[in-house]
Every structure is written in structure tokens, then in C-alpha cells.
Amino acid sequence: MKQLYPLLLIVFTSLSQADVLTKNLTVNSNKIVIIENYSSEKKHGLIHVKLCNSCPVNALTLDAKSIFILDGKNQSAEKILHTGLTQPSKSVRIQYNHEDNSISYIRWNPVTEF
């Protein structure tokens, strides 16, 4: 049992030193500008997110692994532009890798009255 404690200490210490690779943004849909809608042919898309007037622009990329969730259901990433134009939201959550700015997922929660 005494040998287990040092082993656990080593394991937990190494876990606490791990880098966090993802960041989350929660914004109004009006803070999102779709520069290039995702295309299944190109397997690429580009959006800009600006959190405030004096904040820098976050240029985030959509790729084949990006997930778009609308009303709790997975949708084609190609629907992001249409959704942005027709269903404004006060709560869009974007999770992305902060090293390469690739989007893991976008969770779009439309509201009936904006």
C-alpha cells in the first residue's frame, strides 16, 4: 500500500501538467461573421468571431471534423450560413482548438424572439 501512494502522486502530478487544447466561446449570433461557408467539396470554411468592439477577431476554421448542432441535433456544417441568416441566437457556443483554430463544434440555440 505504501508503494501505491508515490505511484498515484506521479500519475496525478503528470495529469495536472497537461495542456488544455480547446477553448470555448459563447456569443450572440451577431458576433459571428461567416467569411466562407463550409463546403463539402473543399472541406473548409472560415468564420470570424469578435467578442467586443475593442477585442481582436478570432479567425476560426471549419473542417470535415467540425460538428454543427442545431436544436440539439447534428446538422450539416453547410447549413451554418442559412441558420445564421434565418435563426438568430443569443447563445452560440463554439469549441475550438486554440493551437490551430479549428472548430470542434458549434452549438446553435435559436430563439423565437431575438
PDB file of C-alpha atoms in Angstrom:
ATOM      1  CA  MET A   1       0.000   0.000   0.000  1.00  0.00           C
ATOM      2  CA  LYS A   2       2.893   2.359   0.767  1.00  0.00           C
ATOM      3  CA  GLN A   3       4.187   1.853  -2.777  1.00  0.00           C
ATOM      4  CA  LEU A   4       0.838   2.857  -4.225  1.00  0.00           C
ATOM      5  CA  TYR A   5       0.910   6.419  -2.862  1.00  0.00           C
ATOM      6  CA  PRO A   6       4.076   7.534  -4.695  1.00  0.00           C
ATOM      7  CA  LEU A   7       2.750   5.971  -7.882  1.00  0.00           C
ATOM      8  CA  LEU A   8      -0.560   7.826  -7.545  1.00  0.00           C
ATOM      9  CA  LEU A   9       1.313  11.051  -6.818  1.00  0.00           C
ATOM     10  CA  ILE A  10       3.320  10.685 -10.033  1.00  0.00           C
ATOM     11  CA  VAL A  11       0.213   9.932 -12.101  1.00  0.00           C
ATOM     12  CA  PHE A  12      -1.830  12.842 -10.724  1.00  0.00           C
ATOM     13  CA  THR A  13       1.082  15.275 -10.991  1.00  0.00           C
ATOM     14  CA  SER A  14       1.577  14.455 -14.661  1.00  0.00           C
ATOM     15  CA  LEU A  15      -2.152  14.872 -15.336  1.00  0.00           C
ATOM     16  CA  SER A  16      -2.194  18.296 -13.712  1.00  0.00           C
ATOM     17  CA  GLN A  17       0.594  19.439 -16.047  1.00  0.00           C
ATOM     18  CA  ALA A  18      -1.353  18.585 -19.218  1.00  0.00           C
ATOM     19  CA  ASP A  19      -2.097  21.458 -21.585  1.00  0.00           C
ATOM     20  CA  VAL A  20      -5.663  22.396 -22.361  1.00  0.00           C
ATOM     21  CA  LEU A  21      -6.016  22.386 -26.135  1.00  0.00           C
ATOM     22  CA  THR A  22      -9.555  23.698 -26.507  1.00  0.00           C
ATOM     23  CA  LYS A  23     -11.273  26.970 -25.750  1.00  0.00           C
ATOM     24  CA  ASN A  24     -14.958  27.785 -25.627  1.00  0.00           C
ATOM     25  CA  LEU A  25     -16.743  30.913 -26.776  1.00  0.00           C
ATOM     26  CA  THR A  26     -20.378  31.701 -26.045  1.00  0.00           C
ATOM     27  CA  VAL A  27     -21.644  34.635 -28.098  1.00  0.00           C
ATOM     28  CA  ASN A  28     -24.663  36.208 -29.764  1.00  0.00           C
ATOM     29  CA  SER A  29     -25.022  35.158 -33.367  1.00  0.00           C
ATOM     30  CA  ASN A  30     -24.481  38.786 -34.429  1.00  0.00           C
ATOM     31  CA  LYS A  31     -20.853  38.486 -33.248  1.00  0.00           C
ATOM     32  CA  ILE A  32     -20.223  35.759 -35.845  1.00  0.00           C
ATOM     33  CA  VAL A  33     -19.315  36.669 -39.418  1.00  0.00           C
ATOM     34  CA  ILE A  34     -19.259  33.811 -41.898  1.00  0.00           C
ATOM     35  CA  ILE A  35     -16.405  34.606 -44.266  1.00  0.00           C
ATOM     36  CA  GLU A  36     -16.523  31.338 -46.199  1.00  0.00           C
ATOM     37  CA  ASN A  37     -19.369  28.891 -45.668  1.00  0.00           C
ATOM     38  CA  TYR A  38     -18.302  25.289 -45.144  1.00  0.00           C
ATOM     39  CA  SER A  39     -18.239  23.322 -48.372  1.00  0.00           C
ATOM     40  CA  SER A  40     -18.181  19.533 -48.503  1.00  0.00           C
ATOM     41  CA  GLU A  41     -16.173  19.739 -51.741  1.00  0.00           C
ATOM     42  CA  LYS A  42     -13.447  21.941 -50.245  1.00  0.00           C
ATOM     43  CA  LYS A  43     -13.881  20.522 -46.731  1.00  0.00           C
ATOM     44  CA  HIS A  44     -13.164  24.003 -45.424  1.00  0.00           C
ATOM     45  CA  GLY A  45     -14.948  27.039 -44.073  1.00  0.00           C
ATOM     46  CA  LEU A  46     -13.975  30.213 -42.214  1.00  0.00           C
ATOM     47  CA  ILE A  47     -15.759  32.309 -39.612  1.00  0.00           C
ATOM     48  CA  HIS A  48     -14.703  35.385 -37.676  1.00  0.00           C
ATOM     49  CA  VAL A  49     -15.832  35.936 -34.099  1.00  0.00           C
ATOM     50  CA  LYS A  50     -15.355  39.283 -32.379  1.00  0.00           C
ATOM     51  CA  LEU A  51     -16.368  39.309 -28.724  1.00  0.00           C
ATOM     52  CA  CYS A  52     -16.346  43.094 -28.274  1.00  0.00           C
ATOM     53  CA  ASN A  53     -15.569  46.258 -30.255  1.00  0.00           C
ATOM     54  CA  SER A  54     -12.013  46.508 -28.935  1.00  0.00           C
ATOM     55  CA  CYS A  55     -11.363  42.740 -28.937  1.00  0.00           C
ATOM     56  CA  PRO A  56      -9.289  41.086 -31.653  1.00  0.00           C
ATOM     57  CA  VAL A  57     -11.034  38.960 -34.261  1.00  0.00           C
ATOM     58  CA  ASN A  58     -10.847  35.196 -33.764  1.00  0.00           C
ATOM     59  CA  ALA A  59     -10.473  33.604 -37.212  1.00  0.00           C
ATOM     60  CA  LEU A  60     -11.750  30.036 -36.833  1.00  0.00           C
ATOM     61  CA  THR A  61     -11.786  27.295 -39.445  1.00  0.00           C
ATOM     62  CA  LEU A  62     -14.371  24.633 -40.136  1.00  0.00           C
ATOM     63  CA  ASP A  63     -13.120  21.288 -41.390  1.00  0.00           C
ATOM     64  CA  ALA A  64     -14.509  17.825 -42.070  1.00  0.00           C
ATOM     65  CA  LYS A  65     -14.406  17.002 -38.335  1.00  0.00           C
ATOM     66  CA  SER A  66     -16.381  20.101 -37.269  1.00  0.00           C
ATOM     67  CA  ILE A  67     -19.825  19.383 -35.842  1.00  0.00           C
ATOM     68  CA  PHE A  68     -22.782  21.757 -36.172  1.00  0.00           C
ATOM     69  CA  ILE A  69     -25.567  21.239 -33.630  1.00  0.00           C
ATOM     70  CA  LEU A  70     -28.918  22.984 -34.102  1.00  0.00           C
ATOM     71  CA  ASP A  71     -31.770  22.414 -31.635  1.00  0.00           C
ATOM     72  CA  GLY A  72     -29.830  19.505 -30.131  1.00  0.00           C
ATOM     73  CA  LYS A  73     -29.468  17.673 -33.464  1.00  0.00           C
ATOM     74  CA  ASN A  74     -26.378  17.272 -35.616  1.00  0.00           C
ATOM     75  CA  GLN A  75     -26.696  19.116 -38.912  1.00  0.00           C
ATOM     76  CA  SER A  76     -24.545  19.500 -41.972  1.00  0.00           C
ATOM     77  CA  ALA A  77     -21.925  22.210 -41.443  1.00  0.00           C
ATOM     78  CA  GLU A  78     -23.066  23.643 -44.784  1.00  0.00           C
ATOM     79  CA  LYS A  79     -26.236  24.876 -43.013  1.00  0.00           C
ATOM     80  CA  ILE A  80     -24.351  27.369 -40.830  1.00  0.00           C
ATOM     81  CA  LEU A  81     -24.786  30.298 -43.227  1.00  0.00           C
ATOM     82  CA  HIS A  82     -28.508  29.670 -43.712  1.00  0.00           C
ATOM     83  CA  THR A  83     -29.010  29.234 -39.958  1.00  0.00           C
ATOM     84  CA  GLY A  84     -27.100  32.425 -39.196  1.00  0.00           C
ATOM     85  CA  LEU A  85     -29.312  34.394 -41.557  1.00  0.00           C
ATOM     86  CA  THR A  86     -32.658  32.877 -40.566  1.00  0.00           C
ATOM     87  CA  GLN A  87     -32.346  31.889 -36.899  1.00  0.00           C
ATOM     88  CA  PRO A  88     -30.581  34.461 -34.728  1.00  0.00           C
ATOM     89  CA  SER A  89     -29.404  33.247 -31.352  1.00  0.00           C
ATOM     90  CA  LYS A  90     -28.375  34.776 -28.062  1.00  0.00           C
ATOM     91  CA  SER A  91     -26.371  31.670 -27.250  1.00  0.00           C
ATOM     92  CA  VAL A  92     -23.982  30.167 -29.767  1.00  0.00           C
ATOM     93  CA  ARG A  93     -21.278  28.041 -28.197  1.00  0.00           C
ATOM     94  CA  ILE A  94     -18.132  27.383 -30.182  1.00  0.00           C
ATOM     95  CA  GLN A  95     -15.437  24.976 -29.035  1.00  0.00           C
ATOM     96  CA  TYR A  96     -12.155  25.184 -30.917  1.00  0.00           C
ATOM     97  CA  ASN A  97      -8.527  24.105 -30.743  1.00  0.00           C
ATOM     98  CA  HIS A  98      -6.543  27.171 -29.724  1.00  0.00           C
ATOM     99  CA  GLU A  99      -3.361  25.985 -31.448  1.00  0.00           C
ATOM    100  CA  ASP A 100      -4.721  25.685 -34.996  1.00  0.00           C
ATOM    101  CA  ASN A 101      -8.102  27.492 -34.534  1.00  0.00           C
ATOM    102  CA  SER A 102     -10.046  24.534 -35.940  1.00  0.00           C
ATOM    103  CA  ILE A 103     -13.619  24.282 -34.698  1.00  0.00           C
ATOM    104  CA  SER A 104     -14.629  21.106 -32.865  1.00  0.00           C
ATOM    105  CA  TYR A 105     -18.291  22.022 -32.675  1.00  0.00           C
ATOM    106  CA  ILE A 106     -20.804  24.847 -32.877  1.00  0.00           C
ATOM    107  CA  ARG A 107     -23.935  24.528 -30.748  1.00  0.00           C
ATOM    108  CA  TRP A 108     -26.579  26.929 -32.072  1.00  0.00           C
ATOM    109  CA  ASN A 109     -29.562  27.577 -29.801  1.00  0.00           C
ATOM    110  CA  PRO A 110     -32.117  29.558 -31.804  1.00  0.00           C
ATOM    111  CA  VAL A 111     -34.623  31.764 -30.044  1.00  0.00           C
ATOM    112  CA  THR A 112     -38.086  32.650 -31.286  1.00  0.00           C
ATOM    113  CA  GLU A 113     -37.715  36.322 -30.400  1.00  0.00           C
ATOM    114  CA  PHE A 114     -34.345  37.964 -30.688  1.00  0.00           C
TER     115      PHE A 114
END
